[in-house]
Amino acid sequence: MPEDVARLVRRYRDLLVRWPEEGLGAARPEVAGILLHRSYDIRDVLRQSEEGRRAIGALMRDDVEAVRLAAATDVLEWDPVAAEPVLEEIATGGRLALTAEVTLQLFRDGEFDVD
């Protein structure tokens, strides 16, 4: 993996790890929004290359639920067969279950837009 992709993936993951703890967990939606928007900027760069898409896909196996959720949501765009089971597992329970469930429903209804 090129160094620039590896660096971006580390930053992307760090933002996603912080998102539920510093934003949602602290009931600070403004912080959650800032972290997510920064992760979206990085995601937009990563998904432009095959290496970046592979790196995002690998994060669907991360041990942090928020990272798996974001990665699977992104991967829906180019590999829904791989992403749907990850979202289905998250939707079975936990802190981000509703987000995963809504994401799947929107995707299956043809109303999902990663942007």
PDB file of C-alpha atoms in Angstrom:
ATOM      1  CA  MET A   1       0.000   0.000   0.000  1.00  0.00           C
ATOM      2  CA  PRO A   2       1.440   3.386  -0.937  1.00  0.00           C
ATOM      3  CA  GLU A   3       2.527   5.481   2.050  1.00  0.00           C
ATOM      4  CA  ASP A   4       0.066   8.269   1.281  1.00  0.00           C
ATOM      5  CA  VAL A   5      -2.832   5.790   1.303  1.00  0.00           C
ATOM      6  CA  ALA A   6      -1.597   4.202   4.530  1.00  0.00           C
ATOM      7  CA  ARG A   7      -1.328   7.626   6.178  1.00  0.00           C
ATOM      8  CA  LEU A   8      -4.808   8.622   5.049  1.00  0.00           C
ATOM      9  CA  VAL A   9      -6.296   5.338   6.260  1.00  0.00           C
ATOM     10  CA  ARG A  10      -4.728   5.810   9.694  1.00  0.00           C
ATOM     11  CA  ARG A  11      -6.195   9.312   9.917  1.00  0.00           C
ATOM     12  CA  TYR A  12      -9.596   8.121   8.641  1.00  0.00           C
ATOM     13  CA  ARG A  13      -9.693   5.342  11.240  1.00  0.00           C
ATOM     14  CA  ASP A  14      -8.603   7.673  14.042  1.00  0.00           C
ATOM     15  CA  LEU A  15     -11.447  10.070  13.288  1.00  0.00           C
ATOM     16  CA  LEU A  16     -13.958   7.215  13.238  1.00  0.00           C
ATOM     17  CA  VAL A  17     -12.691   5.808  16.539  1.00  0.00           C
ATOM     18  CA  ARG A  18     -13.096   9.224  18.143  1.00  0.00           C
ATOM     19  CA  TRP A  19     -16.561   9.879  16.639  1.00  0.00           C
ATOM     20  CA  PRO A  20     -18.765   7.917  19.080  1.00  0.00           C
ATOM     21  CA  GLU A  21     -16.669   8.682  22.160  1.00  0.00           C
ATOM     22  CA  GLU A  22     -16.017  12.391  21.735  1.00  0.00           C
ATOM     23  CA  GLY A  23     -19.209  13.242  19.900  1.00  0.00           C
ATOM     24  CA  LEU A  24     -22.016  10.814  20.535  1.00  0.00           C
ATOM     25  CA  GLY A  25     -20.810   9.476  23.884  1.00  0.00           C
ATOM     26  CA  ALA A  26     -20.366  12.944  25.261  1.00  0.00           C
ATOM     27  CA  ALA A  27     -23.668  14.100  23.744  1.00  0.00           C
ATOM     28  CA  ARG A  28     -21.777  16.677  21.716  1.00  0.00           C
ATOM     29  CA  PRO A  29     -23.336  16.516  18.253  1.00  0.00           C
ATOM     30  CA  GLU A  30     -21.219  19.404  16.982  1.00  0.00           C
ATOM     31  CA  VAL A  31     -18.055  17.412  17.707  1.00  0.00           C
ATOM     32  CA  ALA A  32     -19.544  14.279  16.138  1.00  0.00           C
ATOM     33  CA  GLY A  33     -20.380  16.288  13.027  1.00  0.00           C
ATOM     34  CA  ILE A  34     -16.897  17.747  12.743  1.00  0.00           C
ATOM     35  CA  LEU A  35     -15.248  14.336  13.107  1.00  0.00           C
ATOM     36  CA  LEU A  36     -17.552  12.749  10.540  1.00  0.00           C
ATOM     37  CA  HIS A  37     -17.084  15.526   8.005  1.00  0.00           C
ATOM     38  CA  ARG A  38     -13.312  15.265   8.323  1.00  0.00           C
ATOM     39  CA  SER A  39     -13.580  11.502   7.792  1.00  0.00           C
ATOM     40  CA  TYR A  40     -15.749  12.103   4.700  1.00  0.00           C
ATOM     41  CA  ASP A  41     -13.059  14.343   3.205  1.00  0.00           C
ATOM     42  CA  ILE A  42     -10.481  11.586   3.635  1.00  0.00           C
ATOM     43  CA  ARG A  43     -12.896   8.913   2.405  1.00  0.00           C
ATOM     44  CA  ASP A  44     -13.505  10.908  -0.764  1.00  0.00           C
ATOM     45  CA  VAL A  45      -9.775  10.882  -1.523  1.00  0.00           C
ATOM     46  CA  LEU A  46      -9.336   7.200  -0.643  1.00  0.00           C
ATOM     47  CA  ARG A  47     -12.178   5.924  -2.782  1.00  0.00           C
ATOM     48  CA  GLN A  48     -10.635   7.463  -5.895  1.00  0.00           C
ATOM     49  CA  SER A  49      -8.022   4.704  -6.090  1.00  0.00           C
ATOM     50  CA  GLU A  50      -8.159   0.933  -5.989  1.00  0.00           C
ATOM     51  CA  GLU A  51      -5.641   0.915  -3.120  1.00  0.00           C
ATOM     52  CA  GLY A  52      -7.801   3.328  -1.156  1.00  0.00           C
ATOM     53  CA  ARG A  53     -10.968   1.287  -1.749  1.00  0.00           C
ATOM     54  CA  ARG A  54      -9.163  -1.880  -0.642  1.00  0.00           C
ATOM     55  CA  ALA A  55      -7.937  -0.107   2.495  1.00  0.00           C
ATOM     56  CA  ILE A  56     -11.449   1.062   3.369  1.00  0.00           C
ATOM     57  CA  GLY A  57     -12.741  -2.464   2.733  1.00  0.00           C
ATOM     58  CA  ALA A  58     -10.170  -3.913   5.111  1.00  0.00           C
ATOM     59  CA  LEU A  59     -11.553  -1.677   7.856  1.00  0.00           C
ATOM     60  CA  MET A  60     -14.811  -3.655   7.737  1.00  0.00           C
ATOM     61  CA  ARG A  61     -12.918  -6.172   9.920  1.00  0.00           C
ATOM     62  CA  ASP A  62     -11.766  -3.581  12.465  1.00  0.00           C
ATOM     63  CA  ASP A  63     -12.407  -4.265  16.143  1.00  0.00           C
ATOM     64  CA  VAL A  64     -14.122  -0.877  16.606  1.00  0.00           C
ATOM     65  CA  GLU A  65     -17.799  -0.926  15.684  1.00  0.00           C
ATOM     66  CA  ALA A  66     -17.856   2.687  14.447  1.00  0.00           C
ATOM     67  CA  VAL A  67     -14.982   1.959  12.070  1.00  0.00           C
ATOM     68  CA  ARG A  68     -16.716  -1.166  10.716  1.00  0.00           C
ATOM     69  CA  LEU A  69     -19.957   0.776  10.269  1.00  0.00           C
ATOM     70  CA  ALA A  70     -18.354   3.638   8.360  1.00  0.00           C
ATOM     71  CA  ALA A  71     -16.245   1.326   6.207  1.00  0.00           C
ATOM     72  CA  ALA A  72     -19.190  -0.910   5.319  1.00  0.00           C
ATOM     73  CA  THR A  73     -21.324   2.132   4.553  1.00  0.00           C
ATOM     74  CA  ASP A  74     -18.625   3.384   2.178  1.00  0.00           C
ATOM     75  CA  VAL A  75     -18.088  -0.038   0.595  1.00  0.00           C
ATOM     76  CA  LEU A  76     -21.801  -0.319  -0.259  1.00  0.00           C
ATOM     77  CA  GLU A  77     -20.999   1.940  -3.207  1.00  0.00           C
ATOM     78  CA  TRP A  78     -18.673  -0.537  -4.944  1.00  0.00           C
ATOM     79  CA  ASP A  79     -19.120  -3.915  -3.219  1.00  0.00           C
ATOM     80  CA  PRO A  80     -22.521  -4.326  -1.568  1.00  0.00           C
ATOM     81  CA  VAL A  81     -22.092  -8.115  -1.365  1.00  0.00           C
ATOM     82  CA  ALA A  82     -19.189  -7.595   1.056  1.00  0.00           C
ATOM     83  CA  ALA A  83     -20.699  -4.639   2.917  1.00  0.00           C
ATOM     84  CA  GLU A  84     -24.234  -5.833   3.629  1.00  0.00           C
ATOM     85  CA  PRO A  85     -23.290  -8.675   6.021  1.00  0.00           C
ATOM     86  CA  VAL A  86     -21.162  -6.279   8.077  1.00  0.00           C
ATOM     87  CA  LEU A  87     -24.043  -3.828   8.378  1.00  0.00           C
ATOM     88  CA  GLU A  88     -26.467  -6.661   9.157  1.00  0.00           C
ATOM     89  CA  GLU A  89     -24.237  -7.823  12.014  1.00  0.00           C
ATOM     90  CA  ILE A  90     -23.986  -4.309  13.456  1.00  0.00           C
ATOM     91  CA  ALA A  91     -27.763  -3.898  13.113  1.00  0.00           C
ATOM     92  CA  THR A  92     -28.372  -6.849  15.450  1.00  0.00           C
ATOM     93  CA  GLY A  93     -27.597  -4.768  18.510  1.00  0.00           C
ATOM     94  CA  GLY A  94     -25.307  -2.279  20.108  1.00  0.00           C
ATOM     95  CA  ARG A  95     -24.812   1.407  20.118  1.00  0.00           C
ATOM     96  CA  LEU A  96     -24.855   1.887  16.344  1.00  0.00           C
ATOM     97  CA  ALA A  97     -27.502  -0.718  15.460  1.00  0.00           C
ATOM     98  CA  LEU A  98     -30.116   1.797  14.366  1.00  0.00           C
ATOM     99  CA  THR A  99     -27.663   3.587  12.085  1.00  0.00           C
ATOM    100  CA  ALA A 100     -26.733   0.304  10.403  1.00  0.00           C
ATOM    101  CA  GLU A 101     -30.382  -0.704  10.086  1.00  0.00           C
ATOM    102  CA  VAL A 102     -31.399   2.592   8.487  1.00  0.00           C
ATOM    103  CA  THR A 103     -28.409   2.488   6.138  1.00  0.00           C
ATOM    104  CA  LEU A 104     -29.379  -0.998   4.957  1.00  0.00           C
ATOM    105  CA  GLN A 105     -33.017  -0.005   4.502  1.00  0.00           C
ATOM    106  CA  LEU A 106     -32.121   3.065   2.453  1.00  0.00           C
ATOM    107  CA  PHE A 107     -29.725   1.016   0.339  1.00  0.00           C
ATOM    108  CA  ARG A 108     -32.267  -1.734  -0.290  1.00  0.00           C
ATOM    109  CA  ASP A 109     -34.945   0.821  -1.143  1.00  0.00           C
ATOM    110  CA  GLY A 110     -32.622   2.433  -3.691  1.00  0.00           C
ATOM    111  CA  GLU A 111     -32.476   5.677  -1.723  1.00  0.00           C
ATOM    112  CA  PHE A 112     -28.936   5.397  -0.388  1.00  0.00           C
ATOM    113  CA  ASP A 113     -26.337   7.984  -1.361  1.00  0.00           C
ATOM    114  CA  VAL A 114     -22.918   7.751   0.249  1.00  0.00           C
ATOM    115  CA  ASP A 115     -22.329  11.437  -0.436  1.00  0.00           C
TER     116      ASP A 115
END
